[in-house]
Coordinates of C-alpha atoms and ligand atoms in Angstrom, one line a residue:
X1 CA 49.1 -4.5 -186.7
X2 CA 50.7 -7.8 -188.1
X3 CA 49.7 -9.3 -191.5
X4 CA 49.7 -13.1 -192.3
X5 CA 49.4 -14.7 -195.4
X6 CA 49.7 -18.9 -195.7
X7 CA 49.6 -20.8 -199.0
X8 CA 49.1 -24.5 -200.3
X9 CA 48.6 -25.6 -203.8
X10 CA 49.6 -25.8 -207.1
X11 CA 51.6 -22.9 -207.8
X12 CA 55.1 -21.6 -206.5
X13 CA 54.3 -20.3 -203.0
X14 CA 57.1 -18.0 -202.9
X15 CA 55.5 -15.2 -205.0
X16 CA 51.8 -15.7 -204.0
X17 CA 53.4 -15.0 -200.2
X18 CA 55.0 -11.9 -201.6
X19 CA 52.3 -10.4 -203.2
X20 CA 50.1 -11.7 -200.4
X21 CA 52.3 -9.7 -198.1
X22 CA 52.3 -6.3 -200.4
X23 CA 48.5 -6.2 -200.1
X24 CA 48.6 -6.3 -196.3
X25 CA 51.4 -3.6 -196.5
X26 CA 48.5 -0.8 -195.3
X27 CA 48.0 -2.6 -192.0
X28 CA 51.5 -0.8 -191.1
X29 CA 54.5 -3.1 -190.5
X30 CA 58.4 -2.8 -189.3
X31 CA 59.8 -6.3 -190.5
X32 CA 59.0 -9.1 -193.2
X33 CA 59.8 -12.7 -193.3
X34 CA 58.6 -16.0 -195.4
X35 CA 58.9 -19.6 -194.7
X36 CA 58.7 -22.2 -197.5
X37 CA 59.7 -26.0 -198.0
X38 CA 62.8 -26.8 -199.5
X39 CA 62.3 -30.5 -199.8
X40 CA 61.0 -32.0 -196.3
X41 CA 63.1 -29.1 -194.8
X42 CA 61.5 -25.5 -193.8
X43 CA 63.7 -22.3 -195.0
X44 CA 63.2 -18.8 -193.4
X45 CA 63.9 -15.5 -194.7
X46 CA 63.6 -12.5 -192.9
X47 CA 64.5 -9.0 -192.3
X48 CA 64.0 -5.8 -190.8
X49 CA 62.4 -2.9 -193.1
X50 CA 60.1 -3.4 -196.1
X51 CA 59.0 -5.9 -198.3
X52 CA 61.2 -4.9 -200.8
X53 CA 64.1 -5.6 -198.9
X54 CA 63.0 -8.9 -198.3
X55 CA 62.6 -9.4 -202.0
X56 CA 66.0 -8.0 -202.5
X57 CA 67.2 -10.9 -200.1
X58 CA 66.1 -13.7 -201.9
X59 CA 66.6 -12.2 -205.4
X60 CA 68.6 -14.6 -207.5
X61 CA 67.7 -17.7 -205.6
X62 CA 65.6 -19.9 -207.3
X63 CA 63.1 -20.6 -205.0
X64 CA 60.0 -23.0 -205.4
X65 CA 57.6 -24.4 -202.9
X66 CA 54.2 -25.6 -202.9
X67 CA 53.3 -24.1 -199.6
X68 CA 54.8 -21.4 -197.3
X69 CA 53.7 -19.0 -194.7
X70 CA 54.6 -15.2 -194.9
X71 CA 54.4 -12.4 -192.3
X72 CA 54.6 -8.6 -192.0
X73 CA 55.2 -7.7 -188.0
X74 CA 54.0 -4.4 -186.6
X75 CA 56.0 -4.7 -183.3
X76 CA 54.5 -5.0 -179.8
X77 CA 57.0 -7.3 -177.6
X78 CA 60.4 -6.6 -178.7
X79 CA 61.9 -3.8 -181.1
X80 CA 62.0 -4.2 -185.0
X81 CA 64.5 -6.5 -185.9
X82 CA 65.9 -9.6 -187.9
X83 CA 65.8 -11.6 -185.1
X84 CA 62.3 -10.5 -183.8
X85 CA 60.9 -10.6 -187.1
X86 CA 58.2 -13.6 -188.0
X87 CA 58.2 -16.5 -188.8
X88 CA 59.7 -18.1 -185.8
X89 CA 61.0 -21.5 -185.6
X90 CA 61.7 -23.9 -182.5
X91 CA 63.0 -27.7 -183.9
X92 CA 61.1 -28.1 -187.0
X93 CA 58.0 -26.0 -186.6
X94 CA 57.8 -22.8 -188.0
X95 CA 54.8 -20.5 -187.4
X96 CA 53.6 -16.7 -187.7
X97 CA 51.3 -15.1 -185.5
X98 CA 49.3 -11.9 -185.1
X99 CA 48.3 -10.8 -181.7
X100 CA 49.2 -10.5 -178.0
X101 CA 50.2 -13.5 -175.9
X102 CA 49.6 -12.1 -172.1
X103 CA 51.2 -14.7 -170.3
X104 CA 54.0 -15.5 -172.3
X105 CA 56.7 -14.3 -169.6
X106 CA 55.7 -17.1 -167.9
X107 CA 55.5 -19.7 -170.3
X108 CA 58.6 -18.6 -171.5
X109 CA 60.6 -18.7 -167.9
X110 CA 59.1 -22.5 -167.6
X111 CA 60.5 -23.5 -171.3
X112 CA 63.6 -21.9 -170.5
X113 CA 63.7 -24.1 -167.3
X114 CA 63.0 -27.2 -169.7
X115 CA 65.9 -26.5 -171.8
X116 CA 64.6 -24.1 -174.5
X117 CA 66.7 -21.3 -176.0
X118 CA 64.9 -18.3 -177.3
X119 CA 66.3 -16.2 -180.0
X120 CA 64.0 -13.4 -180.0
X121 CA 62.5 -11.0 -177.5
X122 CA 58.9 -11.7 -178.8
X123 CA 56.0 -13.3 -177.2
X124 CA 55.2 -15.2 -180.2
X125 CA 58.2 -17.7 -180.0
X126 CA 57.1 -19.4 -177.0
X127 CA 54.1 -20.8 -179.1
X128 CA 56.3 -22.7 -181.6
X129 CA 58.4 -23.9 -178.7
X130 CA 55.1 -25.0 -176.8
X131 CA 54.2 -27.2 -180.1
X132 CA 57.7 -28.2 -180.6
X133 CA 57.8 -29.5 -177.2
X134 CA 54.6 -31.7 -177.5
X135 CA 55.6 -32.8 -180.6
X136 CA 59.0 -34.1 -179.0
X137 CA 56.3 -35.9 -176.5
X138 CA 55.3 -37.8 -179.5
X139 CA 51.8 -36.3 -180.1
X140 CA 50.4 -35.6 -183.8
X141 CA 50.9 -32.0 -185.3
X142 CA 47.3 -31.4 -184.9
X143 CA 47.3 -32.6 -181.2
X144 CA 50.4 -30.6 -180.2
X145 CA 48.7 -27.6 -181.4
X146 CA 45.6 -28.1 -179.3
X147 CA 47.7 -28.9 -176.2
X148 CA 49.9 -25.7 -176.9
X149 CA 47.0 -23.6 -177.2
X150 CA 45.3 -24.7 -174.3
X151 CA 48.3 -22.8 -172.4
X152 CA 47.9 -19.6 -174.1
X153 CA 46.1 -16.5 -172.8
X154 CA 45.9 -13.4 -175.2
X155 CA 44.8 -13.0 -178.7
X156 CA 46.1 -14.7 -181.6
X157 CA 45.9 -15.8 -185.3
X158 CA 48.5 -18.3 -185.8
X159 CA 49.5 -20.0 -189.1
X160 CA 51.9 -23.3 -188.7
X161 CA 53.6 -25.5 -190.7
X162 CA 55.9 -28.4 -189.8
X163 CA 58.8 -30.5 -191.0
X164 CA 57.1 -34.1 -190.0
X165 CA 54.1 -33.1 -192.3
X166 CA 55.1 -30.9 -195.2
X167 CA 52.0 -31.3 -196.8
X168 CA 50.0 -29.6 -194.0
X169 CA 49.2 -26.4 -192.6
X170 CA 47.3 -25.7 -189.5
X171 CA 45.8 -22.3 -188.5
X172 CA 43.7 -21.0 -185.7
X173 CA 42.4 -17.6 -184.3
X174 CA 41.2 -16.2 -181.2
X175 CA 40.2 -12.1 -181.1
X176 CA 43.0 -11.5 -184.1
X177 CA 41.5 -11.9 -187.5
X178 CA 41.8 -14.7 -189.9
X179 CA 40.5 -16.0 -193.0
X180 CA 40.6 -18.6 -195.5
X181 CA 40.6 -18.5 -199.3
X182 CA 39.1 -21.2 -201.2
X183 CA 40.7 -21.4 -204.5
X184 CA 40.4 -24.4 -207.5
X185 CA 43.3 -26.7 -206.0
X186 CA 44.8 -23.6 -203.5
X187 CA 44.1 -22.6 -200.2
X188 CA 45.4 -19.6 -198.3
X189 CA 45.3 -18.3 -194.9
X190 CA 45.2 -14.3 -194.2
X191 CA 44.7 -11.6 -191.9
X192 CA 42.7 -10.0 -194.5
X193 CA 40.9 -11.1 -197.9
X194 CA 43.3 -8.4 -200.1
X195 CA 46.3 -11.0 -199.7
X196 CA 44.7 -13.2 -201.7
X197 CA 42.0 -11.6 -203.7
X198 CA 44.2 -11.6 -206.8
X199 CA 43.7 -15.6 -206.6
X200 CA 40.2 -16.1 -205.2
X201 CA 37.2 -14.6 -204.3
X202 CA 35.7 -17.4 -202.1
X203 CA 36.3 -16.7 -198.4
X204 CA 35.5 -18.2 -195.2
X205 CA 36.1 -15.8 -192.2
X206 CA 37.1 -17.9 -189.3
X207 CA 35.4 -17.6 -185.8
X208 CA 37.2 -17.5 -182.7
X209 CA 38.7 -21.1 -181.6
X210 CA 38.2 -22.9 -184.8
X211 CA 41.2 -25.0 -185.9
X212 CA 41.7 -25.3 -189.5
X213 CA 44.1 -27.9 -191.3
X214 CA 44.9 -27.6 -194.8
X215 CA 46.3 -29.8 -197.5
X216 CA 46.5 -29.6 -201.2
X217 CA 43.3 -31.6 -201.1
X218 CA 41.2 -29.2 -199.2
X219 CA 40.3 -27.9 -196.2
X220 CA 38.7 -29.1 -192.4
X221 CA 37.7 -26.7 -189.8
X222 CA 36.8 -28.1 -186.4
X223 CA 36.2 -26.8 -182.6
X224 CA 39.6 -26.4 -180.8
X225 CA 38.4 -28.0 -177.5
X226 CA 36.4 -30.7 -178.7
X227 CA 37.7 -31.6 -182.2
X228 CA 34.2 -31.8 -183.5
X229 CA 34.0 -31.0 -187.0
X230 CA 32.7 -27.3 -188.1
X231 CA 30.1 -26.6 -191.1
X232 CA 31.0 -23.2 -192.9
X233 CA 29.8 -22.0 -196.0
X234 CA 32.2 -19.8 -198.2
X235 CA 31.4 -16.0 -199.0
X236 CA 31.7 -14.6 -202.1
X237 CA 33.3 -11.0 -201.9
X238 CA 32.5 -8.5 -204.5
X239 CA 34.8 -5.7 -203.2
X240 CA 37.6 -4.2 -205.2
X241 CA 40.8 -4.7 -203.7
X242 CA 41.1 -1.0 -202.5
X243 CA 38.1 -1.5 -200.8
X244 CA 39.3 -4.9 -199.5
X245 CA 42.1 -3.2 -197.9
X246 CA 39.8 -1.0 -195.8
X247 CA 37.7 -3.9 -194.7
X248 CA 35.0 -2.7 -196.8
X249 CA 34.9 0.1 -195.2
X250 CA 34.8 3.4 -197.6
X251 CA 37.8 5.1 -195.7
X252 CA 40.4 4.0 -193.1
X253 CA 39.3 6.7 -190.7
X254 CA 35.9 4.9 -190.8
X255 CA 37.5 1.5 -190.6
X256 CA 39.6 2.9 -187.3
X257 CA 36.9 4.1 -185.8
X258 CA 34.9 0.5 -185.9
X259 CA 38.4 -0.9 -184.4
X260 CA 37.5 0.7 -181.4
X261 CA 36.2 -2.3 -179.2
X262 CA 39.2 -4.6 -180.2
X263 CA 41.7 -1.4 -180.1
X264 CA 40.4 -1.0 -176.7
X265 CA 40.3 -4.5 -175.6
X266 CA 43.8 -5.2 -176.7
X267 CA 45.1 -2.0 -174.8
X268 CA 43.3 -3.4 -171.9
X269 CA 44.5 -6.9 -172.2
X270 CA 47.3 -8.3 -169.6
X271 CA 47.6 -4.7 -167.8
X272 CA 45.2 -5.3 -164.9
X273 CA 44.7 -7.9 -162.5
X274 CA 41.2 -7.7 -161.5
X275 CA 41.2 -10.0 -158.7
X276 CA 44.3 -8.4 -157.2
X277 CA 42.9 -5.0 -157.8
X278 CA 46.0 -4.0 -159.4
X279 CA 47.6 -2.5 -162.4
X280 CA 50.1 -4.6 -163.7
X281 CA 53.0 -2.1 -163.2
X282 CA 55.4 -4.1 -165.7
X283 CA 53.8 -2.8 -168.3
X284 CA 54.2 0.6 -167.6
X285 CA 57.9 -0.2 -166.9
X286 CA 57.5 1.2 -163.2
X287 CA 57.4 0.1 -159.7
X288 CA 55.0 1.2 -156.8
X289 CA 57.9 2.7 -154.9
X290 CA 58.6 5.1 -158.0
X291 CA 54.9 5.8 -158.2
X292 CA 55.0 6.9 -154.2
X293 CA 57.7 9.4 -154.9
X294 CA 56.1 11.6 -157.6
X295 CA 55.3 14.9 -156.2
X296 CA 54.1 16.9 -159.4
X297 CA 52.8 15.3 -163.1
X298 CA 53.4 17.1 -166.3
X299 CA 51.2 15.7 -169.3
X300 CA 53.0 16.9 -172.7
X301 CA 51.7 16.4 -176.1
X302 CA 50.5 17.6 -179.4
X303 CA 46.9 17.9 -181.2
X304 CA 44.7 15.1 -180.2
X305 CA 46.9 13.6 -178.1
X306 CA 47.0 16.9 -176.2
X307 CA 43.2 16.3 -175.7
X308 CA 44.0 13.0 -174.2
X309 CA 46.5 15.0 -171.9
X310 CA 43.8 17.2 -170.7
X311 CA 41.5 14.3 -169.9
X312 CA 44.7 12.7 -168.2
X313 CA 45.0 15.9 -165.8
X314 CA 41.2 15.3 -164.7
X315 CA 42.0 11.6 -163.8
X316 CA 45.1 12.1 -161.9
X317 CA 44.2 14.9 -160.1
X318 CA 40.7 13.1 -159.1
X319 CA 41.9 9.8 -158.6
X320 CA 45.5 10.4 -157.2
X321 CA 45.2 14.2 -155.6
X322 CA 48.3 14.9 -157.2
X323 CA 48.6 18.1 -159.2
X324 CA 49.4 17.9 -163.1
X325 CA 50.3 20.4 -165.4
X326 CA 49.3 19.8 -169.1
X327 CA 51.7 21.5 -172.2
X328 CA 51.3 21.8 -175.6
X329 CA 54.5 20.2 -176.6
X330 CA 55.7 23.4 -178.7
X331 CA 55.2 25.5 -175.6
X332 CA 56.9 23.5 -173.3
X333 CA 60.2 23.4 -175.2
X334 CA 60.3 27.2 -175.0
X335 CA 58.4 28.2 -172.1
X336 CA 61.5 27.4 -169.6
X337 CA 59.0 25.5 -167.1
X338 CA 59.9 25.0 -163.7
X339 CA 59.9 21.3 -163.0
X340 CA 60.1 20.0 -159.3
X341 CA 62.5 17.3 -158.5
X342 CA 60.1 15.3 -157.7
X343 CA 58.5 15.7 -161.2
X344 CA 57.1 12.9 -163.4
X345 CA 56.4 13.5 -167.2
X346 CA 54.2 11.8 -169.3
X347 CA 54.4 12.3 -172.9
X348 CA 51.7 11.4 -175.4
X349 CA 52.2 10.5 -179.1
X350 CA 50.6 8.1 -181.5
X351 CA 53.5 7.9 -183.9
X352 CA 56.0 8.8 -181.3
X353 CA 57.8 10.8 -183.8
X354 CA 56.4 14.2 -183.7
X355 CA 59.2 16.7 -183.7
X356 CA 57.4 18.9 -180.6
X357 CA 57.0 16.2 -178.6
X358 CA 60.6 14.5 -178.7
X359 CA 61.9 18.2 -178.1
X360 CA 60.0 18.6 -175.0
X361 CA 60.8 14.9 -174.0
X362 CA 64.3 15.8 -174.4
X363 CA 64.0 19.0 -172.5
X364 CA 61.9 17.2 -169.4
X365 CA 64.9 14.7 -169.3
X366 CA 67.6 17.4 -169.2
X367 CA 65.4 19.2 -166.6
X368 CA 65.7 15.8 -164.5
X369 CA 62.3 14.5 -165.0
X370 CA 61.5 10.8 -165.4
X371 CA 59.7 10.4 -168.5
X372 CA 56.9 7.9 -169.3
X373 CA 55.6 7.8 -173.1
X374 CA 52.1 6.5 -173.8
X375 CA 52.9 5.6 -177.3
X376 CA 51.4 3.5 -180.2
X377 CA 54.7 2.3 -181.8
X378 CA 57.1 0.4 -180.9
X379 CA 60.6 1.4 -181.6
X380 CA 59.5 4.8 -182.2
X381 CA 61.8 7.7 -181.1
X382 CA 59.9 8.7 -178.3
X383 CA 59.6 5.4 -176.7
X384 CA 63.3 4.7 -177.3
X385 CA 64.5 8.0 -175.4
X386 CA 61.8 7.5 -172.7
X387 CA 62.5 6.1 -169.3
X388 CA 59.1 3.9 -169.4
X389 CA 57.0 3.2 -171.9
X390 CA 53.0 2.5 -172.1
X391 CA 52.3 1.0 -175.5
X392 CA 48.8 1.7 -176.6
X393 CA 47.9 -1.4 -178.7
X394 CA 45.5 -0.2 -180.9
X395 CA 47.4 -1.2 -184.2
X396 CA 48.4 1.6 -186.9
X397 CA 46.5 4.0 -187.6
X398 CA 46.8 4.9 -191.4
X399 CA 43.8 8.0 -191.5
X400 CA 45.3 11.3 -190.7
X401 CA 42.9 12.1 -188.1
X402 CA 43.5 10.2 -184.6
X403 CA 40.5 8.0 -183.7
X404 CA 41.2 4.7 -182.1
X405 CA 44.8 6.2 -180.9
X406 CA 43.2 8.6 -178.9
X407 CA 40.9 6.3 -177.0
X408 CA 43.6 4.0 -176.1
X409 CA 45.7 6.7 -174.7
X410 CA 42.9 7.5 -172.3
X411 CA 42.8 3.8 -171.3
X412 CA 46.6 4.5 -170.6
X413 CA 45.7 7.4 -168.4
X414 CA 43.1 5.7 -166.5
X415 CA 45.2 2.6 -165.6
X416 CA 48.2 5.2 -164.6
X417 CA 45.7 7.1 -162.6
X418 CA 44.4 4.0 -160.8
X419 CA 48.4 2.8 -160.0
X420 CA 49.1 6.2 -158.8
X421 CA 46.0 6.6 -156.8
X422 CA 47.0 3.2 -155.3
X423 CA 50.5 3.6 -154.4
X424 CA 49.8 6.9 -152.8
X425 CA 47.2 5.1 -150.2
X426 CA 44.4 7.2 -151.8
X427 CA 41.8 4.8 -153.1
X428 CA 40.4 1.7 -151.6
X429 CA 40.9 -1.9 -153.4
X430 CA 37.1 -2.5 -153.6
X431 CA 36.9 1.2 -155.4
X432 CA 39.5 -0.3 -157.8
X433 CA 37.8 -3.4 -158.4
X434 CA 34.6 -1.1 -159.2
X435 CA 37.0 0.9 -161.9
X436 CA 38.3 -2.2 -163.2
X437 CA 34.7 -3.6 -163.8
X438 CA 33.9 -0.7 -165.6
X439 CA 37.1 -0.8 -167.7
X440 CA 36.6 -4.1 -168.8
X441 CA 32.6 -3.6 -169.8
X442 CA 33.9 -0.6 -172.3
X443 CA 34.7 -2.5 -175.2
X444 CA 31.0 -4.0 -175.4
X445 CA 29.9 -0.4 -174.6
X446 CA 31.8 1.1 -177.5
X447 CA 30.3 -1.2 -179.6
X448 CA 27.0 -0.1 -178.2
X449 CA 28.0 3.5 -178.8
X450 CA 29.0 2.8 -182.5
X451 CA 25.3 1.9 -183.0
X452 CA 24.3 5.6 -183.2
X453 CA 26.2 6.0 -186.7
X454 CA 22.9 6.3 -188.8
X455 CA 21.8 9.0 -186.4
X456 CA 24.8 10.9 -186.7
X457 CA 24.5 10.8 -190.1
X458 CA 21.3 12.2 -190.2
X459 CA 22.6 15.2 -187.8
X460 CA 25.7 15.2 -190.6
X461 CA 23.0 15.7 -193.7
X462 CA 21.1 18.8 -191.9
X463 CA 24.7 20.3 -190.7
X464 CA 27.4 20.0 -193.7
X465 CA 26.8 23.1 -195.1
X466 CA 27.2 25.5 -191.9
X467 CA 30.4 27.8 -192.0
X468 CA 30.8 27.6 -188.2
X469 CA 30.5 24.8 -185.0
X470 CA 30.5 25.3 -181.4
X471 CA 31.2 22.5 -179.0
X472 CA 30.8 22.7 -175.3
X473 CA 31.7 20.3 -172.7
X474 CA 32.6 20.7 -169.0
X475 CA 34.7 19.0 -166.7
X476 CA 36.2 15.8 -167.7
X477 CA 34.5 16.2 -171.2
X478 CA 35.6 19.6 -172.1
X479 CA 38.7 18.2 -173.9
X480 CA 36.2 16.0 -175.9
X481 CA 34.4 19.3 -177.1
X482 CA 38.2 20.4 -178.0
X483 CA 38.5 17.2 -179.8
X484 CA 35.1 17.2 -181.4
X485 CA 36.2 20.7 -182.7
X486 CA 39.4 19.7 -184.2
X487 CA 38.5 16.6 -185.9
X488 CA 35.6 18.8 -187.5
X489 CA 38.3 21.6 -188.6
X490 CA 40.9 18.7 -189.5
X491 CA 38.6 16.8 -192.3
X492 CA 35.6 18.8 -193.3
X493 CA 37.3 22.3 -193.4
X494 CA 34.6 23.5 -191.2
X495 CA 35.4 25.9 -188.5
X496 CA 34.7 25.0 -185.2
X497 CA 35.7 25.8 -181.7
X498 CA 35.7 23.9 -178.6
X499 CA 34.9 25.6 -175.2
X500 CA 34.4 24.9 -171.7
X501 CA 30.7 25.5 -171.7
X502 CA 30.9 28.1 -168.4
X503 CA 32.9 29.9 -170.4
X504 CA 30.7 30.9 -173.3
X505 CA 28.9 33.6 -171.5
X506 CA 32.2 35.1 -171.5
X507 CA 32.4 36.2 -175.4
X508 CA 31.5 33.5 -177.7
X509 CA 27.7 33.7 -177.1
X510 CA 28.0 36.8 -179.4
X511 CA 28.1 34.5 -182.2
X512 CA 25.1 32.4 -181.4
X513 CA 22.4 32.6 -184.2
X514 CA 20.1 30.7 -186.1
X515 CA 23.0 29.7 -188.2
X516 CA 25.5 28.5 -185.4
X517 CA 24.8 24.9 -184.3
X518 CA 26.2 24.2 -181.1
X519 CA 27.2 20.5 -179.8
X520 CA 26.8 20.2 -176.1
X521 CA 28.1 17.3 -174.4
X522 CA 25.9 16.4 -171.3
X523 CA 26.8 13.1 -169.8
X524 CA 24.8 12.7 -166.7
X525 CA 27.4 13.7 -164.2
X526 CA 27.6 16.5 -161.5
X527 CA 27.3 19.1 -163.8
X528 CA 24.5 18.3 -166.2
X529 CA 22.2 20.7 -164.9
X530 CA 24.7 23.4 -165.7
X531 CA 25.1 22.7 -169.0
X532 CA 21.6 22.2 -169.4
X533 CA 21.5 26.1 -168.6
X534 CA 24.0 26.6 -170.9
X535 CA 21.9 25.0 -173.5
X536 CA 19.0 27.1 -172.9
X537 CA 21.4 30.6 -173.3
X538 CA 21.8 28.9 -176.7
X539 CA 18.1 28.4 -177.2
X540 CA 17.1 31.7 -176.1
X541 CA 19.2 33.3 -178.6
X542 CA 17.8 31.2 -181.8
X543 CA 20.8 28.6 -181.7
X544 CA 20.5 25.1 -182.7
X545 CA 21.3 22.7 -180.0
X546 CA 22.9 19.3 -180.6
X547 CA 23.1 17.4 -177.4
X548 CA 25.3 14.2 -176.5
X549 CA 23.9 12.7 -173.3
X550 CA 23.7 9.7 -171.4
X551 CA 20.7 7.2 -172.3
X552 CA 18.0 7.8 -170.0
X553 CA 18.5 11.3 -169.4
X554 CA 15.1 12.9 -170.0
X555 CA 15.4 16.2 -169.3
X556 CA 17.7 17.0 -172.2
X557 CA 14.4 17.0 -174.6
X558 CA 13.7 20.2 -173.3
X559 CA 16.9 21.7 -174.3
X560 CA 17.9 20.4 -178.0
X561 CA 16.7 19.8 -181.1
X562 CA 19.1 16.5 -181.9
X563 CA 19.8 14.4 -179.2
X564 CA 22.2 11.7 -179.2
X565 CA 22.4 8.7 -176.4
X566 CA 25.4 7.5 -175.2
X567 CA 25.8 4.2 -172.9
X568 CA 26.4 4.7 -169.3
X569 CA 29.6 4.2 -167.8
X570 CA 31.6 5.6 -165.3
X571 CA 32.9 9.9 -165.3
X572 CA 36.1 8.8 -166.1
X573 CA 35.9 6.5 -169.2
X574 CA 32.5 9.0 -170.5
X575 CA 35.4 10.9 -172.4
X576 CA 35.9 7.5 -174.4
X577 CA 32.2 6.9 -175.1
X578 CA 31.4 10.5 -176.0
X579 CA 34.7 10.8 -178.5
X580 CA 32.6 8.5 -180.8
X581 CA 29.9 10.6 -181.9
X582 CA 32.6 13.2 -182.3
X583 CA 34.8 11.3 -184.5
X584 CA 31.7 10.0 -186.6
X585 CA 29.9 13.5 -187.0
X586 CA 33.4 14.7 -188.4
X587 CA 33.3 11.5 -190.7
X588 CA 29.9 12.3 -192.2
X589 CA 30.0 15.9 -192.6
X590 CA 33.6 15.8 -194.6
X591 CA 32.2 12.5 -196.7
X592 CA 29.3 14.7 -197.4
X593 CA 31.4 17.8 -198.2
X594 CA 33.2 15.3 -200.7
X595 CA 36.5 15.9 -198.6
X596 CA 39.7 13.4 -198.5
X597 CA 38.9 12.2 -195.3
X598 CA 41.9 10.1 -195.0
X599 CA 44.4 12.7 -196.3
X600 CA 43.2 16.2 -195.5
X601 CA 45.0 19.2 -197.2
X602 CA 47.8 20.7 -195.7
X603 CA 48.5 17.8 -193.0
X604 CA 50.6 15.0 -192.5
X605 CA 49.9 11.8 -190.2
X606 CA 53.2 12.4 -188.3
X607 CA 54.5 16.0 -187.8
X608 CA 58.3 15.3 -187.8
X609 CA 59.2 18.9 -188.4
X610 CA 59.1 22.1 -186.0
Ligands
M6R701 O1 51.7 11.4 -183.3 P1 51.2 12.3 -182.4 O2 50.1 11.6 -181.4 O3 52.3 12.9 -181.7 O4 50.5 13.6 -182.9 C1 50.2 14.8 -182.6 C2 49.2 15.4 -183.4 O5 50.1 15.9 -184.8 C3 47.8 14.5 -184.1 O6 47.3 14.2 -182.8 C4 47.2 15.5 -184.8 O7 46.4 16.3 -184.2 C5 45.9 14.6 -185.7 N1 45.9 14.7 -186.9 C6 44.6 14.7 -184.9 O8 43.6 14.1 -185.5

């Protein structure tokens, strides 16, 4: 996720900006840049790569400025490169942005027709051109900013400086984080508090649609639309810098679990046209005619991404009635798969760099299949080599255990399934609208699901010293049982297995006794009664059942000692909601066992070797 730092004050801005960017490195980035005043003119320095490369680029120059902006870019539109790095300039307007401008394409076309020339592939550059165009019409800096923002759809945190008013910086946010630091005769904006914690601990967390105007005399905040002044009290931060990087969370994994409402909302943003009942196929770099030709789908991935693939099979076959095969990448590459001519391959990978997945992707292309990758990292090997890419906009995932990347992969698969079903004529537009309506409610439902955290902690305290764990699920939630078990193994080192609940009686039932907890995923769906029977099979052998079910399902009380009630959604999206307690349970068990949650033993975030 991009990182922003802005400074106005008594110090030389350059080292403040560089230091701020270093404190934001944990957010992940692929390029960096700064903008600062040289007299009344603004200079920009940018580079692809790391902040140390940026430092080397300016080394030896005696740069001084009382104000400036800095940015680390996590690519969403356009590959990582110097041209795409921020800050972006149009005339004397220079800005940095974190977020996604959904309607940038239309805005860019319109500005192009009016003679604007673009130098990058980013969505951000349109913002600087819009502000510049209003300044050219004679508006003040602040009014130009307000008018430009009226035209934007999407999410943003923006910092802007302008050669017309060198002593002023403007900033605004909508659905992307931005905080304000209040020092003694100096002021900061940043995506996150650690960027300026060295200089001040007095912070205002900005709300959506608040416009901030900063000079070296002070800060004024006003409502973006009305211009009415807004009074906000500063908060004094007591966290350590390391705590602050994690947004106050103890671990990156927990932070990432809690980021899911935002990650899912960003992944949906701009990808659906609810009024038309259509998926935005441009975001998949696909046409409906491509989809119509698909006779078979292969889903290929490793680890948690493979669990997403298994859920994807249920979605695609159920909605689009197109046969799917799911492969673990390391198996696909050596098993001599039969890939018919009309096959379509979906590769799923958070990092886009997993060696087995890349090899399988290459093999699939060699066999003549068209490949779509569902990937979280722009410019990664998988995204560069695929025919089409769907980026999950979950932001960088730092904890080794994949959480928000998984749930956003499921969103990609949900959208693909709807698009395929529509292309194949297998779904009515009313049905699509219902599927969209449920999808758009999902971020709020995830927020609600996260409220079970304290109950999960209690369950974790009860079971954290157990040696083995069994996870049961059925249908579309069987992969969530696998995911729960994988997470527990990975970070708490407790042996766990995921099973399709109906399969328990064919073997694992022999393990059941009073020291073997069994977690059963029992959403309110067509197989609820079946899984209740499986829970009874456990009870009657002295096992302990933890049930995860849908709110309002009272029947479960008779079958489980611990119960977690989750918000109701449609059956395709239950895996997203039911993954949340799986991730929280593994997290709490690992913390209670004093394990290294973010960097579990023997594991790497990205497995780039075979
Ligand atoms: O980056 P990828 O999605 O290709 O990674 C695949 C697996 O290595 C990954 O999901 C792994 O299983 C995670 N550590 C699970 O939490």
